[in-house]
mmCIF file of C-alpha atoms in Angstrom:
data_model
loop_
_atom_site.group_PDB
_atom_site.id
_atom_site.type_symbol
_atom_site.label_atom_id
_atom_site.label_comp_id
_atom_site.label_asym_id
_atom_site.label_seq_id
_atom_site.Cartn_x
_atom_site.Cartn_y
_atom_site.Cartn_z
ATOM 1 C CA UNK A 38 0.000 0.000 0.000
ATOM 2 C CA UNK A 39 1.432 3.135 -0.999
ATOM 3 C CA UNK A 40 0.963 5.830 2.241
ATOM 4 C CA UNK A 41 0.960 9.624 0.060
ATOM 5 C CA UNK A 42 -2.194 11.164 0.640
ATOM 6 C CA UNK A 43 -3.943 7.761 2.667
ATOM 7 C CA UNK A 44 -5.430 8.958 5.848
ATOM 8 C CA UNK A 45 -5.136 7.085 9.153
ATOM 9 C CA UNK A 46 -6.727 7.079 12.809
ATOM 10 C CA UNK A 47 -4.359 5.950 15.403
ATOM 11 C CA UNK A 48 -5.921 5.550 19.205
ATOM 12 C CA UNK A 49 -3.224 5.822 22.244
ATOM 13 C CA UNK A 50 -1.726 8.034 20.246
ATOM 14 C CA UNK A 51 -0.148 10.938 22.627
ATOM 15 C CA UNK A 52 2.429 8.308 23.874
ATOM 16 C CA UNK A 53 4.610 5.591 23.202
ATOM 17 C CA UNK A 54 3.869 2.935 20.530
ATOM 18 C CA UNK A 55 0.670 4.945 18.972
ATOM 19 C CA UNK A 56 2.662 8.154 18.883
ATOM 20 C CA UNK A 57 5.783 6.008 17.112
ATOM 21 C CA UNK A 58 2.985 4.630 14.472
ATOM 22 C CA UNK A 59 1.523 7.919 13.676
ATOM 23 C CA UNK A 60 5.197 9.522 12.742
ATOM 24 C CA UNK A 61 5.732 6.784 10.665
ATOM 25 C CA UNK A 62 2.656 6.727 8.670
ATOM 26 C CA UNK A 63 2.807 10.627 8.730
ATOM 27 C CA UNK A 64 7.186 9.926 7.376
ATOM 28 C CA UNK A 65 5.396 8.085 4.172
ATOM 29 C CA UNK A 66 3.315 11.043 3.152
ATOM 30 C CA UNK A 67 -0.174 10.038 5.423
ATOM 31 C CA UNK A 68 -2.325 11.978 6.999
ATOM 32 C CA UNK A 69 -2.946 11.237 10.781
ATOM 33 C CA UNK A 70 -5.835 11.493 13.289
ATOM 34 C CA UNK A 71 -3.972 11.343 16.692
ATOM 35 C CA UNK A 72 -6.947 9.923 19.251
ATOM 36 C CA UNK A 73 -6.301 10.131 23.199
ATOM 37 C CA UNK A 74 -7.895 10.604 26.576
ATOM 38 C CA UNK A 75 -4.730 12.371 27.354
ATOM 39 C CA UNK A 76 -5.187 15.636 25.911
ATOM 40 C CA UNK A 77 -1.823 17.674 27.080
ATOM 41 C CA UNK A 78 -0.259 15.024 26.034
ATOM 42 C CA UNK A 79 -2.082 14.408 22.692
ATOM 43 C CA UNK A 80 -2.206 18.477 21.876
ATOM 44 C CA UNK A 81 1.585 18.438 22.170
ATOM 45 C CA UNK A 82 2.086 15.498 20.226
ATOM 46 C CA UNK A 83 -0.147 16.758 17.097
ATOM 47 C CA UNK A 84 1.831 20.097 17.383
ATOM 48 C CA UNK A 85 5.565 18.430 17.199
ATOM 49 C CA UNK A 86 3.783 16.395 13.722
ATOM 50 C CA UNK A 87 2.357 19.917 12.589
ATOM 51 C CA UNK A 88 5.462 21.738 13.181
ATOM 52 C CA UNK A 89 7.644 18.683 10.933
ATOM 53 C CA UNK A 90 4.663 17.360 8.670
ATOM 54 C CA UNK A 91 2.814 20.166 7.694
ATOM 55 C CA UNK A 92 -0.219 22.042 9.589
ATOM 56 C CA UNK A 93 -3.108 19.619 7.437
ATOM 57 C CA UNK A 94 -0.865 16.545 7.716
ATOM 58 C CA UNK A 95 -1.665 15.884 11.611
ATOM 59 C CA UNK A 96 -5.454 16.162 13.887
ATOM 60 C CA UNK A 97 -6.141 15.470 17.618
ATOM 61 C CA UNK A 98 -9.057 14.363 19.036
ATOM 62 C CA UNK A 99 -9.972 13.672 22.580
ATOM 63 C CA UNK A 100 -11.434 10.572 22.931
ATOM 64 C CA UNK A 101 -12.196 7.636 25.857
ATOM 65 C CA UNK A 102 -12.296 4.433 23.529
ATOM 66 C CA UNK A 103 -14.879 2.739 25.979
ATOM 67 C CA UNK A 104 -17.312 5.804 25.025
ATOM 68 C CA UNK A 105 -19.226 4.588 22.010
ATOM 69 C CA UNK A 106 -20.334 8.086 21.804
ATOM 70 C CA UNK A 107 -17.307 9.820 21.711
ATOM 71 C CA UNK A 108 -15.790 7.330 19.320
ATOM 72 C CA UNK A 109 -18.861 8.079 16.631
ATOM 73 C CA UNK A 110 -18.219 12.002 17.411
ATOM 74 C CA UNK A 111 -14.230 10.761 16.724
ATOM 75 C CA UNK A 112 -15.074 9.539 13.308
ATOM 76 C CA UNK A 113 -17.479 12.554 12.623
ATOM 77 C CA UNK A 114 -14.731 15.254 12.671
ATOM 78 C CA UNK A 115 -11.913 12.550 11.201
ATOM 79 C CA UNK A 116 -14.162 12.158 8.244
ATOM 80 C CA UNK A 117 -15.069 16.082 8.111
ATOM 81 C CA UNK A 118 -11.636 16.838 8.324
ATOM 82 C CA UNK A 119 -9.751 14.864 6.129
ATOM 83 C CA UNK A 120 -12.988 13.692 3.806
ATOM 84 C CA UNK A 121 -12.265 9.729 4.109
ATOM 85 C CA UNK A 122 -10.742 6.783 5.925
ATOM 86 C CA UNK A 123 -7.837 4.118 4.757
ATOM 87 C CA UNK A 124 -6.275 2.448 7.797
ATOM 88 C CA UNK A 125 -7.544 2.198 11.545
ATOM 89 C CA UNK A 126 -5.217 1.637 14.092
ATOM 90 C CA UNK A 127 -6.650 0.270 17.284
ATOM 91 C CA UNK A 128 -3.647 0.747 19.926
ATOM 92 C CA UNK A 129 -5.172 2.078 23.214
ATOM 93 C CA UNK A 130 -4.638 -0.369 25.907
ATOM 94 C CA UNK A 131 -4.021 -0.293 29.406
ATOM 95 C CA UNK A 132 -2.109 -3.158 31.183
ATOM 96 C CA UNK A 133 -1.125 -1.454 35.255
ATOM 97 C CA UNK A 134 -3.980 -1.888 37.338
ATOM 98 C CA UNK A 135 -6.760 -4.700 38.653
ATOM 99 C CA UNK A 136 -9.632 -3.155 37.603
ATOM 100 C CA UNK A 137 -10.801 -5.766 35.103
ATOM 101 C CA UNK A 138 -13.948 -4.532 33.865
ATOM 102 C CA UNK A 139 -12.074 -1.156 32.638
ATOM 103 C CA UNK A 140 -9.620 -3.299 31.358
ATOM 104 C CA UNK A 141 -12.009 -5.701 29.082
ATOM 105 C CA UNK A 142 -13.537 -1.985 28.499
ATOM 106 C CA UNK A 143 -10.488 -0.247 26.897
ATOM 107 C CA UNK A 144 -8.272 -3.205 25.425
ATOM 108 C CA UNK A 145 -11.396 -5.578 23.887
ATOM 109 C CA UNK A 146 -14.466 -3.216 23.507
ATOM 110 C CA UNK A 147 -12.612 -0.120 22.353
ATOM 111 C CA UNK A 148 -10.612 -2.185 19.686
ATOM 112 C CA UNK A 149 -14.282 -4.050 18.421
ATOM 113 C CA UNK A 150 -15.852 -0.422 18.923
ATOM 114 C CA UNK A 151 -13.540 1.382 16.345
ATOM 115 C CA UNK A 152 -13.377 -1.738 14.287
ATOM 116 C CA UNK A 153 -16.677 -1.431 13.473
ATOM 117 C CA UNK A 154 -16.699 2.107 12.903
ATOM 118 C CA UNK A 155 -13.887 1.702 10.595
ATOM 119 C CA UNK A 156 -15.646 -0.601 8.783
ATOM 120 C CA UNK A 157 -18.970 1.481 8.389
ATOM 121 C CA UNK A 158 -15.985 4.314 6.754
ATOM 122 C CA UNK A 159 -13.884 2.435 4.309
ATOM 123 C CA UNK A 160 -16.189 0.211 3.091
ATOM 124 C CA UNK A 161 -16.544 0.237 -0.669
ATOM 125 C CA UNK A 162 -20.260 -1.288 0.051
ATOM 126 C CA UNK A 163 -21.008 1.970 1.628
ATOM 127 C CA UNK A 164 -19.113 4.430 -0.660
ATOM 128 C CA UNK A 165 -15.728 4.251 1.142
ATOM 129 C CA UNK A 166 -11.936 3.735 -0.019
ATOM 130 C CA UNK A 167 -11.310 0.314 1.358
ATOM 131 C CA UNK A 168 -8.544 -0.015 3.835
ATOM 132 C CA UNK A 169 -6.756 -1.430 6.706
ATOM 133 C CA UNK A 170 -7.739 -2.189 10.223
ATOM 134 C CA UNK A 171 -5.076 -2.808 12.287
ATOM 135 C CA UNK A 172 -5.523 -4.304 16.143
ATOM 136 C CA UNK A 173 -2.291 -3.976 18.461
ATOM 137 C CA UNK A 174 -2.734 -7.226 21.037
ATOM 138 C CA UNK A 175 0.491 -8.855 22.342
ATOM 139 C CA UNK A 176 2.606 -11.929 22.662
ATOM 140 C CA UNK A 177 0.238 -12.428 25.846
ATOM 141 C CA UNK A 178 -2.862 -12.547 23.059
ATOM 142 C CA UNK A 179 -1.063 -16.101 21.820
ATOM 143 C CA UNK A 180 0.270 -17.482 24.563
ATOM 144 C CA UNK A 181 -0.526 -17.734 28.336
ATOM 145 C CA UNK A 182 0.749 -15.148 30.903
ATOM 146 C CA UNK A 183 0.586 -16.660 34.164
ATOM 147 C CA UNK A 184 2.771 -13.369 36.169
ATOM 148 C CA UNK A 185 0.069 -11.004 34.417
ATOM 149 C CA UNK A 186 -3.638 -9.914 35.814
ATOM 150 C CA UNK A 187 -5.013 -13.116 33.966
ATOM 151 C CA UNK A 188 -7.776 -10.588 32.639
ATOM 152 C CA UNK A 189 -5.077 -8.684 30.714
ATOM 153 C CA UNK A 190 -3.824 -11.495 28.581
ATOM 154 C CA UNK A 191 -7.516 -12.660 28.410
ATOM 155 C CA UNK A 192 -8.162 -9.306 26.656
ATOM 156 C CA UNK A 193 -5.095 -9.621 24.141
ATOM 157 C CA UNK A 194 -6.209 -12.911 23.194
ATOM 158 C CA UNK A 195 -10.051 -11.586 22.584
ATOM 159 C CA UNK A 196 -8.049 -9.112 20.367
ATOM 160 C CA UNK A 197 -6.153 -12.016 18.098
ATOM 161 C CA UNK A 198 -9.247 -13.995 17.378
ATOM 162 C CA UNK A 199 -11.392 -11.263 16.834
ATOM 163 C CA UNK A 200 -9.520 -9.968 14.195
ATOM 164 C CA UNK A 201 -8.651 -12.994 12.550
ATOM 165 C CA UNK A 202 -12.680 -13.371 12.569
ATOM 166 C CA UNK A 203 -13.657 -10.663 10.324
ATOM 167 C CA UNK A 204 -10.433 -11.552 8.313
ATOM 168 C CA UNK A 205 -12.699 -14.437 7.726
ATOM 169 C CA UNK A 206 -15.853 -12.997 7.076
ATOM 170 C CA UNK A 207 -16.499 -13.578 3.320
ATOM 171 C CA UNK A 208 -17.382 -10.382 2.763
ATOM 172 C CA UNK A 209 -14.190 -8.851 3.833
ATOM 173 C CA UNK A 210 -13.098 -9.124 -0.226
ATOM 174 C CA UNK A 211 -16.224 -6.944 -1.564
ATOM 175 C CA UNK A 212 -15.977 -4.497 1.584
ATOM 176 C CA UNK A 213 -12.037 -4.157 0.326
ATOM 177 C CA UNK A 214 -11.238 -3.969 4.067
ATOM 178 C CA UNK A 215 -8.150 -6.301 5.472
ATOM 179 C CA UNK A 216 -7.562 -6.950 8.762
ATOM 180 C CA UNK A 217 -4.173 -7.405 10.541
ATOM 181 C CA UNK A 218 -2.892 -8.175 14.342
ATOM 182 C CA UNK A 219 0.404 -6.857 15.533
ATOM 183 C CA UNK A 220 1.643 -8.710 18.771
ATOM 184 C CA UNK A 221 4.834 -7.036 20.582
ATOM 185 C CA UNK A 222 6.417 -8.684 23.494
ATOM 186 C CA UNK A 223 7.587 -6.228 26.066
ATOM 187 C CA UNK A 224 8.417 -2.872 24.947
ATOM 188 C CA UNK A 225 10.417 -0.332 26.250
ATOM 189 C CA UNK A 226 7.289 2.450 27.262
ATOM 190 C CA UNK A 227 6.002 4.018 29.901
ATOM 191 C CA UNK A 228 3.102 0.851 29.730
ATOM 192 C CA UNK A 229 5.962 -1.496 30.609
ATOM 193 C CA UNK A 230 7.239 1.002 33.200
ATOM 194 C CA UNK A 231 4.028 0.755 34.849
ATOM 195 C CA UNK A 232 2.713 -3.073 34.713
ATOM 196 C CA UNK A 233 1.367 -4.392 37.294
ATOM 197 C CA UNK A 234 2.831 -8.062 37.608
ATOM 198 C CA UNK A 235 1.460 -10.861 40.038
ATOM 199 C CA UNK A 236 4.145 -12.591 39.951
ATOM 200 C CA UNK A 237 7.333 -10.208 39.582
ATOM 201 C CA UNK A 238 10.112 -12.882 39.675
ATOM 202 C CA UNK A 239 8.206 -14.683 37.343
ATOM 203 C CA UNK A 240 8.106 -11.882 35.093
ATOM 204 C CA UNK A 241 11.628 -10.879 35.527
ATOM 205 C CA UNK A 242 13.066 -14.103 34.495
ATOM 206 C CA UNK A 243 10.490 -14.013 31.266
ATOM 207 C CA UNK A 244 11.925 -10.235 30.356
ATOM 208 C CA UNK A 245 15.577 -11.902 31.026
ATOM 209 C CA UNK A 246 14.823 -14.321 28.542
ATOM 210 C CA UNK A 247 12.873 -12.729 25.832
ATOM 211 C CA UNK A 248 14.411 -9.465 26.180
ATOM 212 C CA UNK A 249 12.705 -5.975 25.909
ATOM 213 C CA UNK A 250 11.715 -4.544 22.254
ATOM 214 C CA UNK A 251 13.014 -1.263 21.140
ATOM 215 C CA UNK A 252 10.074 1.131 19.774
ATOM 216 C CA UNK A 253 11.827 0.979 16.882
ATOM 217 C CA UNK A 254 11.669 -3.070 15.906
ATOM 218 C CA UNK A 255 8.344 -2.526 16.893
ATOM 219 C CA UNK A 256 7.312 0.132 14.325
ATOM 220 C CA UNK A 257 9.366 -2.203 11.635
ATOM 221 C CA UNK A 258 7.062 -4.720 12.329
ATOM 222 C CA UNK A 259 3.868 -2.236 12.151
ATOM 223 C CA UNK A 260 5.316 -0.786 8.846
ATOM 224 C CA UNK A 261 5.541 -4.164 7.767
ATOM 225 C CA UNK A 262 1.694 -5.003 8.017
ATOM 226 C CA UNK A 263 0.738 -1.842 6.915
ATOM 227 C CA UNK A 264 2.270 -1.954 3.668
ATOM 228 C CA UNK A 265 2.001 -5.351 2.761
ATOM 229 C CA UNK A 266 -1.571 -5.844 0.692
ATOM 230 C CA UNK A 267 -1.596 -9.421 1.031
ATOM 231 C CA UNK A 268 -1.534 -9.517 4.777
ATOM 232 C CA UNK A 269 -5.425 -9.867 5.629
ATOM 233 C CA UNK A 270 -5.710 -12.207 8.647
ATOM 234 C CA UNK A 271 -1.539 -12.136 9.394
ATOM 235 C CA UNK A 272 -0.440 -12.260 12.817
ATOM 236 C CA UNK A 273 2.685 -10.508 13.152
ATOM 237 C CA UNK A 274 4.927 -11.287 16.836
ATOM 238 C CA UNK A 275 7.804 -8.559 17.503
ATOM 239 C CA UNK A 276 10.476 -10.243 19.887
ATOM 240 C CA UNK A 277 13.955 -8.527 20.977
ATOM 241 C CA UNK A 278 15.465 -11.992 20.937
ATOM 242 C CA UNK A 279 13.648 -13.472 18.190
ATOM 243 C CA UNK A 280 12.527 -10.617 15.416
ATOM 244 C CA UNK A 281 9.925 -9.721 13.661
ATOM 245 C CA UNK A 282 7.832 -12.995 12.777
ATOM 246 C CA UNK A 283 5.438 -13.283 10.395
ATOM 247 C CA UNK A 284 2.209 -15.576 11.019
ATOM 248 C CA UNK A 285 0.146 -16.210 8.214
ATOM 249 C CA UNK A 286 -3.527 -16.719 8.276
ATOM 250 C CA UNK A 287 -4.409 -20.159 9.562
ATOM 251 C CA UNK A 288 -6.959 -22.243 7.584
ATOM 252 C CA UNK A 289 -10.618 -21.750 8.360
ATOM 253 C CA UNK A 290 -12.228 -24.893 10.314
ATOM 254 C CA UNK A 291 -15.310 -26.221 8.001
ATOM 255 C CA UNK A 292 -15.764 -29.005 10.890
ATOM 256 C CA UNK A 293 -15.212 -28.316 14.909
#
């Protein structure tokens, strides 16, 4: 997929991995919608792309994902603003605190919330572009994390299979939509600075072993998925030990 002139909404975007995304969708000539609850944050962030990017290049909009609401209004002055949709990246997550029901809230019903928004924009069926939706889960989405709130992996795993599901859906072809899952193993941000562990030797000897991803690997990866037209249903794992890894859709089960 060639980037000039596509336009792109990126949530968790003030910070960290979204903010990392956005500059390098907004590096090959896209057009970004930087979404946040964090507005200081967010505000300064869209001003930095402004400054470098160009004034039209770069919008914030303050946003809670787990307002359905506020994401509709979110899409309303995307769409107003930059007159269509081509890629959706669903990043906001939260992974430092107990509270499980804003945690199902923010990291599974935010990313199926602006999935299906996405979908009602880019669809060709409804007069839209086509595009990309892209869900950021984790390593914990594909394999157990026993030193993690059990509801946090839980949530990265409802991530992977839901977006391999509409990767499925046979309509995905006529809507021209694909759908991707990126999967990062711990990454140096402030969301690693700040997770809450159960089991913190555990975890320690886990970081030890896989290592900690630089931003940067991670944003290969991302870069990766978005450019890559063929990669509807692709898982794609981001390891500091192992690389970038590439998991193509599975078969679909005609029997269970």
């Amino acid at each position: 997929m060639s980037l000039n002139g596509k336009v792109a909404l990126v949530t968790g975007a003030a910070q960290g991995l979204g903010k990392a995304f956005s500059e390098a969708l907004l590096k090959k000539g896209a057009k970004v919608c930087l979404v946040d609850v964090q507005v200081k944050e967010g505000e300064a962030t869209t001003a930095e792309f402004q400054k470098k990017f160009g004034k039209d290049k770069a919008l914030f909009v303050r946003c809670d994902v787990t307002s359905k609401d506020e994401f509709e209004e979110t899409f309303r002055r995307a769409l107003k603003h930059f007159g269509h949709l081509d890629i959706m990246v669903n990043n906001a997550g939260i992974g430092n605190e107990r509270d499980y029901i804003r945690m199902v809230n923010i990291n599974l019903t935010g990313v199926i919330t602006g999935t299906n928004l996405a979908i009602q924009a880019m669809s060709r069926e409804n007069g839209g572009h086509g595009g990309l939706v892209l869900n950021v889960s984790s390593t914990a989405g594909l394999t157990p994390r026993a030193y993690f709130e059990p509801a946090y992996s839980g949530t990265k795993f409802g991530v992977v299979g839901f977006t391999r599901s509409w990767s499925f859906n046979p309509h995905a072809q006529k809507m021209g939509i694909r759908f991707a899952c990126l999967c990062p193993a711990f990454t140096a941000t402030r969301l690693l600075d700040g997770a809450n562990t159960i089991l913190p030797e555990e975890a320690r000897k886990m970081i030890e072993m896989v290592g900690i991803n630089k931003v940067d690997s991670v944003v290969d990866g991302f870069m990766q998925l978005v450019e890559d037209e063929q990669c509807n249903g692709a898982v794609m794992t981001v390891v500091a030990r192992q690389g970038i890894k590439y998991h193509k859709k599975p078969h679909a089960l005609s029997k269970i």
